[in-house]
mmCIF file of C-alpha atoms and ligand atoms in Angstrom:
data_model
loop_
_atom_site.group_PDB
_atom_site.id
_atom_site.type_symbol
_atom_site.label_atom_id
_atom_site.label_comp_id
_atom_site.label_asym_id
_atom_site.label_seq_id
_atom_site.Cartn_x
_atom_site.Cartn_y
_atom_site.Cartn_z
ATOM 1 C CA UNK W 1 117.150 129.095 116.028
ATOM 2 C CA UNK W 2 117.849 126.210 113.389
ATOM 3 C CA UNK W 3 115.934 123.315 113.885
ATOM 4 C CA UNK W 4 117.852 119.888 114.610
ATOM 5 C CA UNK W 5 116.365 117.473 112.168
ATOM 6 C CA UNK W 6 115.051 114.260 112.717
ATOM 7 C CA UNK W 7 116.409 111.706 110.063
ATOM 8 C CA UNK W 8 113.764 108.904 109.426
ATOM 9 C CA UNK W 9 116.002 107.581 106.728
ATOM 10 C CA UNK W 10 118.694 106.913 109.075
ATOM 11 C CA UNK W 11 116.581 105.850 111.868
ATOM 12 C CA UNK W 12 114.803 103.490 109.369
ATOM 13 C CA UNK W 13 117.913 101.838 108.345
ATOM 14 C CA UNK W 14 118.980 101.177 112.465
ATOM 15 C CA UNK W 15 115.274 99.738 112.709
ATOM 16 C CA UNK W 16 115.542 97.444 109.502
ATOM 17 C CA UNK W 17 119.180 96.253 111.451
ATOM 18 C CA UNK W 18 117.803 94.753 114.452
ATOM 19 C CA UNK W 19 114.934 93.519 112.256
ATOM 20 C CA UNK W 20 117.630 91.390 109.668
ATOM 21 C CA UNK W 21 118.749 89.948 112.963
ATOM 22 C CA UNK W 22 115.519 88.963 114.684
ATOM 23 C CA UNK W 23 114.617 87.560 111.119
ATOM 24 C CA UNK W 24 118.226 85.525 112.007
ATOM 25 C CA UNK W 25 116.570 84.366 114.935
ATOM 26 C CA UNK W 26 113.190 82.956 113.846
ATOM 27 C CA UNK W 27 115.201 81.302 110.861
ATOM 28 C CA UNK W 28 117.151 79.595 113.067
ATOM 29 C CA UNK W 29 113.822 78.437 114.988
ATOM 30 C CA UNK W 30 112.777 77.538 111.275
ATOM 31 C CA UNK W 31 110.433 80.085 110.641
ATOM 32 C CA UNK W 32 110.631 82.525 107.415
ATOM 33 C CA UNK W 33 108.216 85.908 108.405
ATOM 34 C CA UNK W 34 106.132 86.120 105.513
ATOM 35 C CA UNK W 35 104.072 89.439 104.933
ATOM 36 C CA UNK W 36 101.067 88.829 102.175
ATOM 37 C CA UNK W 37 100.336 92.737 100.728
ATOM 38 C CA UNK W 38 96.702 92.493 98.969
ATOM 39 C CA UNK W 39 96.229 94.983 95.983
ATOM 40 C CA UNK W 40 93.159 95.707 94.086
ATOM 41 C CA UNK W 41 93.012 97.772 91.153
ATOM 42 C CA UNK W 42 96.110 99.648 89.551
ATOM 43 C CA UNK W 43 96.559 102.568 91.632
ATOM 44 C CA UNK W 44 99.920 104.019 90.426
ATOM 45 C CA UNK W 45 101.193 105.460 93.701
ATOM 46 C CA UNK W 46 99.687 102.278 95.383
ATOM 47 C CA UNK W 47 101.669 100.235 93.188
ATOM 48 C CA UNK W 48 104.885 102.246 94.328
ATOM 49 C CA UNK W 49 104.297 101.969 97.513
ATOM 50 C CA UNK W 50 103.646 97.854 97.809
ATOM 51 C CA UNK W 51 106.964 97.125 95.916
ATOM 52 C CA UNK W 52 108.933 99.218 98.371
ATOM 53 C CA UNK W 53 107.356 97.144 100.629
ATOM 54 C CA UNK W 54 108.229 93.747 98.959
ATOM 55 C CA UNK W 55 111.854 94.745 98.713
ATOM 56 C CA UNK W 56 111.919 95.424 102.066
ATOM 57 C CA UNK W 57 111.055 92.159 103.137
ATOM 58 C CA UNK W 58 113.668 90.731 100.808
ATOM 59 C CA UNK W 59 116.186 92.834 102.413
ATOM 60 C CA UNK W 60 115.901 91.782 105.725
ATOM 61 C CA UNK W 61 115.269 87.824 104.406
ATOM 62 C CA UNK W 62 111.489 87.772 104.925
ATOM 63 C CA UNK W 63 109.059 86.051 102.574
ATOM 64 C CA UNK W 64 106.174 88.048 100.721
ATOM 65 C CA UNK W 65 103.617 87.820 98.246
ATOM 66 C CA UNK W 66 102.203 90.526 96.442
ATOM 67 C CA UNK W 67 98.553 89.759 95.514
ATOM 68 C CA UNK W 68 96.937 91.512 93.058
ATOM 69 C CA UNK W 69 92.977 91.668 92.295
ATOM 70 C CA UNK W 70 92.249 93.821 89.329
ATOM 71 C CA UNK W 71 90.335 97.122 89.907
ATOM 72 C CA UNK W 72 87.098 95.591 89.211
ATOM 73 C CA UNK W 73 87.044 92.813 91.626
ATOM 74 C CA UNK W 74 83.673 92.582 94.227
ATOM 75 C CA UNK W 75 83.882 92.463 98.046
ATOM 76 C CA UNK W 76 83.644 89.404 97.993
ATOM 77 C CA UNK W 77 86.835 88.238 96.017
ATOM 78 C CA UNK W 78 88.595 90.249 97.970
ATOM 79 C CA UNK W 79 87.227 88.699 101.359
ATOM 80 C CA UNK W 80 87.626 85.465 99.623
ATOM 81 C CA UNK W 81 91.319 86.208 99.379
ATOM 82 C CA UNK W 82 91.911 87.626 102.854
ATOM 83 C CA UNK W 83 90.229 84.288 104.316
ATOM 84 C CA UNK W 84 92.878 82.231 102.096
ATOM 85 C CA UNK W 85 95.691 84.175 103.935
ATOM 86 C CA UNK W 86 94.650 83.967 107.370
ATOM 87 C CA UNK W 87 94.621 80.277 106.920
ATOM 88 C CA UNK W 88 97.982 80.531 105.336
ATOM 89 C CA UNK W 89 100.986 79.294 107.692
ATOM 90 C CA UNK W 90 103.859 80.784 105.400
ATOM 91 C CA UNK W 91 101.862 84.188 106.028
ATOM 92 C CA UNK W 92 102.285 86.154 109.512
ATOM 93 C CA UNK W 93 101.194 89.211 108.264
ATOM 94 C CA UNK W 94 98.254 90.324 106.012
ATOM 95 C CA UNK W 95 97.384 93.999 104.581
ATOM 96 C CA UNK W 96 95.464 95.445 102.647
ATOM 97 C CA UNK W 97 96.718 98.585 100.269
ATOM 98 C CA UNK W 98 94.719 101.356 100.828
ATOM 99 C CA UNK W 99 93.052 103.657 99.215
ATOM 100 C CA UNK W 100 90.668 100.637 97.949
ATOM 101 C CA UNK W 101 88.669 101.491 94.858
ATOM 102 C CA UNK W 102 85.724 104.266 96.238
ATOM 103 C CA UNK W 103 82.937 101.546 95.838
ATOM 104 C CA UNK W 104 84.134 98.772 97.880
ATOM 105 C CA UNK W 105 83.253 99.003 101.910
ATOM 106 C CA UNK W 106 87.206 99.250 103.001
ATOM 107 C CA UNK W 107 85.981 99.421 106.536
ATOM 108 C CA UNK W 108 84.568 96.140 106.150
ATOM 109 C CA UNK W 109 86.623 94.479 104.242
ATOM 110 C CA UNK W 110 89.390 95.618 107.306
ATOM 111 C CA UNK W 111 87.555 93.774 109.837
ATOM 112 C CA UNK W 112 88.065 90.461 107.410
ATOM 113 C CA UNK W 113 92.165 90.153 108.228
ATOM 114 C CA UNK W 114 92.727 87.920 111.108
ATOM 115 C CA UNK W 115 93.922 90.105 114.130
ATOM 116 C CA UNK W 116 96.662 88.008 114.967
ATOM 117 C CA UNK W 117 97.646 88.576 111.470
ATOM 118 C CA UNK W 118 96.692 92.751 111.202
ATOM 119 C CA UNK W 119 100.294 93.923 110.838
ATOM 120 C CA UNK W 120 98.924 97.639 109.618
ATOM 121 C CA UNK W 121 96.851 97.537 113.028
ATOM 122 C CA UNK W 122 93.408 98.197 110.932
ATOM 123 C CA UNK W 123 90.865 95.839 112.564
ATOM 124 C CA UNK W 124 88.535 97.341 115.146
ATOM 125 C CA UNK W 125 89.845 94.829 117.637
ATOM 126 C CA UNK W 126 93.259 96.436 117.488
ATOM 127 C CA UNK W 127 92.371 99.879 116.668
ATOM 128 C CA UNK W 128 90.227 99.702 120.091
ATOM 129 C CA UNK W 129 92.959 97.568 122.396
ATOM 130 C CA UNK W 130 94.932 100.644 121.477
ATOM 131 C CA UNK W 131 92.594 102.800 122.736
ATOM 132 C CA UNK W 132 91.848 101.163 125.939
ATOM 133 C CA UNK W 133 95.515 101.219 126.240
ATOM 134 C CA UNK W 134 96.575 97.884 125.576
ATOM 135 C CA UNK W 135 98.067 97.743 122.474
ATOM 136 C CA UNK W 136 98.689 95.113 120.128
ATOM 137 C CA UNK W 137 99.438 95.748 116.646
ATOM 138 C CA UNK W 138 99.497 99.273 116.506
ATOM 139 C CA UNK W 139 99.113 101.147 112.402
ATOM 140 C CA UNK W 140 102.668 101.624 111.433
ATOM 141 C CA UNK W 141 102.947 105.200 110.629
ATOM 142 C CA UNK W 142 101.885 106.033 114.290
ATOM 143 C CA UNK W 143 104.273 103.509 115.496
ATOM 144 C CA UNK W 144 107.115 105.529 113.056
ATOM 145 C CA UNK W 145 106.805 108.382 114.391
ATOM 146 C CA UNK W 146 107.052 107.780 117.906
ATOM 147 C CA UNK W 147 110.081 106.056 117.374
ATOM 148 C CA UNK W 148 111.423 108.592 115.491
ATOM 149 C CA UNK W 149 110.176 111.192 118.431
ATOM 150 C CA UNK W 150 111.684 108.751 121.365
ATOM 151 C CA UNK W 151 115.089 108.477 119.057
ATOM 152 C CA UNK W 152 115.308 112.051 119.082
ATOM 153 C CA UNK W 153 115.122 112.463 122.767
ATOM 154 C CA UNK W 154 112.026 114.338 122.710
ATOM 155 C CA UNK W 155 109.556 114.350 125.952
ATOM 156 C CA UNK W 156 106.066 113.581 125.802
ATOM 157 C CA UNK W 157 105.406 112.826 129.615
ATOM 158 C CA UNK W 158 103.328 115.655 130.690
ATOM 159 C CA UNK W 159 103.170 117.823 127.524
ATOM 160 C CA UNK W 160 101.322 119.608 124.966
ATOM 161 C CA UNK W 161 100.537 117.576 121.699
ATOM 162 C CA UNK W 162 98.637 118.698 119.088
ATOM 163 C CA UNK W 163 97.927 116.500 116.307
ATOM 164 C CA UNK W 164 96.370 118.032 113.110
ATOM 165 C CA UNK W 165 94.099 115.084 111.212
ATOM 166 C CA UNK W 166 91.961 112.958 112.590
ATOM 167 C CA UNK W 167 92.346 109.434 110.476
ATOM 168 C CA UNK W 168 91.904 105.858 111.689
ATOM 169 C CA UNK W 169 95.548 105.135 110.145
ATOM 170 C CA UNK W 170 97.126 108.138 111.603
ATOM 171 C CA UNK W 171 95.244 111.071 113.269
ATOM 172 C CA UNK W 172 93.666 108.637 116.029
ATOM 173 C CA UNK W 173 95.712 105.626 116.502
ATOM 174 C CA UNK W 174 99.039 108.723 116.922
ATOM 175 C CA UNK W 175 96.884 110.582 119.752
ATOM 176 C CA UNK W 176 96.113 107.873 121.628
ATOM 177 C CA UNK W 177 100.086 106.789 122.020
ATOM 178 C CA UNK W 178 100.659 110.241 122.607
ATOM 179 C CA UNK W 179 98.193 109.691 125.581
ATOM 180 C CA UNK W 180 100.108 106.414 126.245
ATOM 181 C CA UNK W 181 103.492 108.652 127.052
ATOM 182 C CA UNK W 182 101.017 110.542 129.124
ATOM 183 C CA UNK W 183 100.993 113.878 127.144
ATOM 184 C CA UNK W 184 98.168 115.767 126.791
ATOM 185 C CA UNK W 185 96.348 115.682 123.755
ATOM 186 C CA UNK W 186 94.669 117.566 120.821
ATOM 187 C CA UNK W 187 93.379 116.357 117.754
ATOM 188 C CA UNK W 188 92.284 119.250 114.884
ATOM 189 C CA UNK W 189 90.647 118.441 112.039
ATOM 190 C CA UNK W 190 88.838 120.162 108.709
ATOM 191 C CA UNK W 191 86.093 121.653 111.270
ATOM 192 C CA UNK W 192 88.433 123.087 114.369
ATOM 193 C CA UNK W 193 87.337 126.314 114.157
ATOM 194 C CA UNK W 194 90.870 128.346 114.377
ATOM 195 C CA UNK W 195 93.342 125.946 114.005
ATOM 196 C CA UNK W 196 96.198 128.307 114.800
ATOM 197 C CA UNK W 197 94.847 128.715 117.869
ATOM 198 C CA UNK W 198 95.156 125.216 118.820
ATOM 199 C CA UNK W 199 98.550 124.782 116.875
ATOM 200 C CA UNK W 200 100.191 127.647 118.467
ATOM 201 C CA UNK W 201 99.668 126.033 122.147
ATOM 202 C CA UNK W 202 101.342 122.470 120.954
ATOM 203 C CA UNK W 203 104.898 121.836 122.332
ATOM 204 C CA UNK W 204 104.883 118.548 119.892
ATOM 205 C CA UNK W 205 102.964 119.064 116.481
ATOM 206 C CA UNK W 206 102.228 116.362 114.533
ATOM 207 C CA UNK W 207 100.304 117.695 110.676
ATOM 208 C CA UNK W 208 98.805 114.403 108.753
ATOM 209 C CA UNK W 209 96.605 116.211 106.672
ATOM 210 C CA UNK W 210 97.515 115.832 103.120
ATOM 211 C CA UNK W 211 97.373 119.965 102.565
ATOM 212 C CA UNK W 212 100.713 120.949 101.177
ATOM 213 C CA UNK W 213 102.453 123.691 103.449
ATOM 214 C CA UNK W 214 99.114 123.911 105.790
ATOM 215 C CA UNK W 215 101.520 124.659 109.209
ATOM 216 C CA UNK W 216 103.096 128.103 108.472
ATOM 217 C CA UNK W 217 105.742 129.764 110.959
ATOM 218 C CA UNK W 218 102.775 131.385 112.552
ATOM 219 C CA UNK W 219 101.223 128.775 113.336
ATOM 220 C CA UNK W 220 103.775 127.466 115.713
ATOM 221 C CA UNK W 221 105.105 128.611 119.306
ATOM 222 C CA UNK W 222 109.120 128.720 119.413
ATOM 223 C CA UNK W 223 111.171 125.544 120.383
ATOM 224 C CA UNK W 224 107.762 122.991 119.483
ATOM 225 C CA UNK W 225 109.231 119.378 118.168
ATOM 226 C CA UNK W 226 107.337 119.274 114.808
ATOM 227 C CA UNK W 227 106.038 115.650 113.061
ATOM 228 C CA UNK W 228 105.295 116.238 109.309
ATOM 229 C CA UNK W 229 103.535 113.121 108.155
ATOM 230 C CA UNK W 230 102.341 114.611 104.791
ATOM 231 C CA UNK W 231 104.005 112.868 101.389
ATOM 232 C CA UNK W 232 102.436 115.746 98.943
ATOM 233 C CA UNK W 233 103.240 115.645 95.437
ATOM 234 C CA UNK W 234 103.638 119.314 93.646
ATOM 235 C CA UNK W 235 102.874 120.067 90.136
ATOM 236 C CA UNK W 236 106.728 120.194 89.694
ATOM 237 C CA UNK W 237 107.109 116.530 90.896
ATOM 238 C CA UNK W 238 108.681 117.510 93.933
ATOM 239 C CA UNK W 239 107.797 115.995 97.166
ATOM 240 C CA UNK W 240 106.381 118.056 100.107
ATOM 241 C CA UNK W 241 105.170 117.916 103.740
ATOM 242 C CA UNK W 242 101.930 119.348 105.030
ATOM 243 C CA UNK W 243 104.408 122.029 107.016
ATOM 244 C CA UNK W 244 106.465 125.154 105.385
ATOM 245 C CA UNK W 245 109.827 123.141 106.565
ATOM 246 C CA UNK W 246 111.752 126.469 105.093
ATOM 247 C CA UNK W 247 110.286 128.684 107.959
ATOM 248 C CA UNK W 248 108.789 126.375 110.237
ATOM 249 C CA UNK W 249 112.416 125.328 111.061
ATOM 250 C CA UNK W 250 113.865 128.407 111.941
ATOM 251 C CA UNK W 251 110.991 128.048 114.966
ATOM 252 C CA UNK W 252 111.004 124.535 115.820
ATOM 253 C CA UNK W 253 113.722 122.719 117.883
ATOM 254 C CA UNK W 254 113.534 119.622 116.245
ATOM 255 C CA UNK W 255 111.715 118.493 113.010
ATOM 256 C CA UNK W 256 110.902 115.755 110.468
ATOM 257 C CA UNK W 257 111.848 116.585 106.801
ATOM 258 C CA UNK W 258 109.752 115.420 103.691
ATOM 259 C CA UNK W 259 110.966 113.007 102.259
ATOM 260 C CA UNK W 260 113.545 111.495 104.802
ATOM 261 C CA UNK W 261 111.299 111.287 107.809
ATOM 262 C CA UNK W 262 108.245 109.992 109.046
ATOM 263 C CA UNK W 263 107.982 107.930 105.317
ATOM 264 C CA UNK W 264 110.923 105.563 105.127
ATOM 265 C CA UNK W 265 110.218 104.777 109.020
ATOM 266 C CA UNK W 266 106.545 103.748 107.865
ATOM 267 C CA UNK W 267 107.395 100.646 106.063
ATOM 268 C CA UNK W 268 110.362 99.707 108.864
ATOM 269 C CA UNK W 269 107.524 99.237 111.152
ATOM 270 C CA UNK W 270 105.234 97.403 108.809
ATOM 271 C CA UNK W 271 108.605 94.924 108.676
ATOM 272 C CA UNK W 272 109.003 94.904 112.223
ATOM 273 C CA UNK W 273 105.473 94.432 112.873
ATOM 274 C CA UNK W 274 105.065 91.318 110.806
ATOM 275 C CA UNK W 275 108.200 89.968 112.637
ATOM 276 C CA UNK W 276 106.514 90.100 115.842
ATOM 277 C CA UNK W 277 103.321 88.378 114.582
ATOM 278 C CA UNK W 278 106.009 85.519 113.526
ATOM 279 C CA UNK W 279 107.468 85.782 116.932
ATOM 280 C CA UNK W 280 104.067 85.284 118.596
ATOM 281 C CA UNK W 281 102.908 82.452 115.906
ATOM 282 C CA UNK W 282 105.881 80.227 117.631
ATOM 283 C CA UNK W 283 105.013 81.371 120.721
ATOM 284 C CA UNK W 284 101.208 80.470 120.673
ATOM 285 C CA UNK W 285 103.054 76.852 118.834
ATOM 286 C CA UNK W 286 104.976 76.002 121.830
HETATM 287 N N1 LIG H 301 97.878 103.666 102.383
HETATM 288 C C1 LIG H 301 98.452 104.748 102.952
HETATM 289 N N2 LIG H 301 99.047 104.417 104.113
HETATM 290 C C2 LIG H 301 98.866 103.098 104.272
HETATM 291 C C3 LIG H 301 99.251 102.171 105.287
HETATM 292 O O1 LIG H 301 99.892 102.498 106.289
HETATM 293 N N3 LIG H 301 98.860 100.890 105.088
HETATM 294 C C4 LIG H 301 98.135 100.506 103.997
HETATM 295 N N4 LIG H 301 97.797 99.224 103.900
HETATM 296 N N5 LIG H 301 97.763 101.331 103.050
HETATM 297 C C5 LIG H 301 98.128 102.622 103.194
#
């Protein structure tokens, strides 16, 4: 078997449609969505990353501002500077580009964007109404690839999920909408003892790891829909998932590709969520 792929870059583009239009919508209410993308230091993939971000916005006719602190810049500043765009009313959404430099307190400094403002869904306050199950801005990676799962007809209700990494922008906030759809849920991580054990029994696997190639054929049972949010960088330049997609897809029934998957769907939802914190701004206005 061949697996059917799942194409984030197409799905991205249908997403970044309906946003254009609901963009239409809040213009005509006279409100621009504005997205404010806070940068310290000079990170080179970081810096990648934010202007794909910025050109987004532009493409769908939403403001944003790129602010950059330089690499040296305290807690503080940057606090100071989060506090200056949560009182901002050109700005409905506010993130910070992670990784931050290795001394400052990113988990802090997190807590410091408004929540009504927390378009990557980072604050405690949203990370746990997620995990009481009532979301409200939910980390946009997570948010990608259940899209891109739902798009591609795959069902959750009732199934086997294993999802390999256990981070607070992935790993976590992914299981518990995974639990949402009422699937039942694994999370593995650097200490699961035999992770092929646990891998083998998933229906849906989801790897967000950051190990090139960790989820080998193997690994997998036949016919499992497979999530590959890795973006790994070879020594050759090339770009590759944290699953073998070569063999893995001869297995799978359905399955992301790197690049062209979960990646282009991550900044569609970073758009979409800063349309709906517009969306609720007029609301909470009227
Ligand atoms: N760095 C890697 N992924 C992300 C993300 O989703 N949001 C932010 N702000 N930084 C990141």
């Amino acid at each position: 078997m061949s697996a059917r792929i799942l194409d984030g870059k197409s799905l991205a583009l249908e997403v970044r449609k309906e946003c254009r239009m609901r963009v239409n919508a809040l213009k005509a209410q006279g409100v621009t969505p504005g997205l404010a993308v806070v940068l310290v230091g000079a990170n080179p993939a970081s810096r990648v990353y934010v202007n794909s971000k910025s050109r987004a916005c532009a493409e769908v006719g939403m403001h944003s501002e790129i602010c950059h602190l330089s690499g040296d810049a305290s807690e503080k500043n940057v606090i100071e500077r989060l506090r200056g765009l949560n009182e901002d009313s050109r700005i409905h959404g506010v993130i910070v580009q992670l990784p931050l430099p290795a001394r400052l307190r990113a988990h802090l400094i997190l807590q410091q964007v408004a929540i009504d403002k927390d378009v990557d869904g980072f604050n405690w306050c949203n990370q746990g109404a997620l995990s009481d199950g009532y979301p409200r801005f939910v980390p946009c990676t997570p948010l990608g690839v259940l899209r891109l799962l739902e798009h591609g007809g795959v069902k959750m209700d009732g199934r086997r999920a294993v999802v390999v990494g256990r981070s607070s922008i992935v790993g976590k906030p992914l299981a518990n909408l995974l639990l949402l759809r009422n699937a039942t849920v694994t999370i593995c991580h650097s200490r699961t003892h035999d992770l092929a054990r646990e891998t083998r029994e998933a229906e849906i696997l989801v790897a967000a790891t950051g190990l090139p190639g960790l989820i080998k054929a193997d690994m997998v049972r036949s016919g499992v829909a497979v999530v590959d949010v890795g973006i790994n960088r070879t020594p050759e330049g090339k770009l590759v998932g944290d699953v073998e997609f070569a063999t893995v897809s001869e297995k799978a029934s359905v399955i992301t590709p790197v690049p062209g998957g979960v990646g282009p769907m991550t900044v569609a939802m970073l758009i979409a969520n800063t349309i709906t914190a517009a969306e609720r701004s007029l609301s909470a206005a009227h």
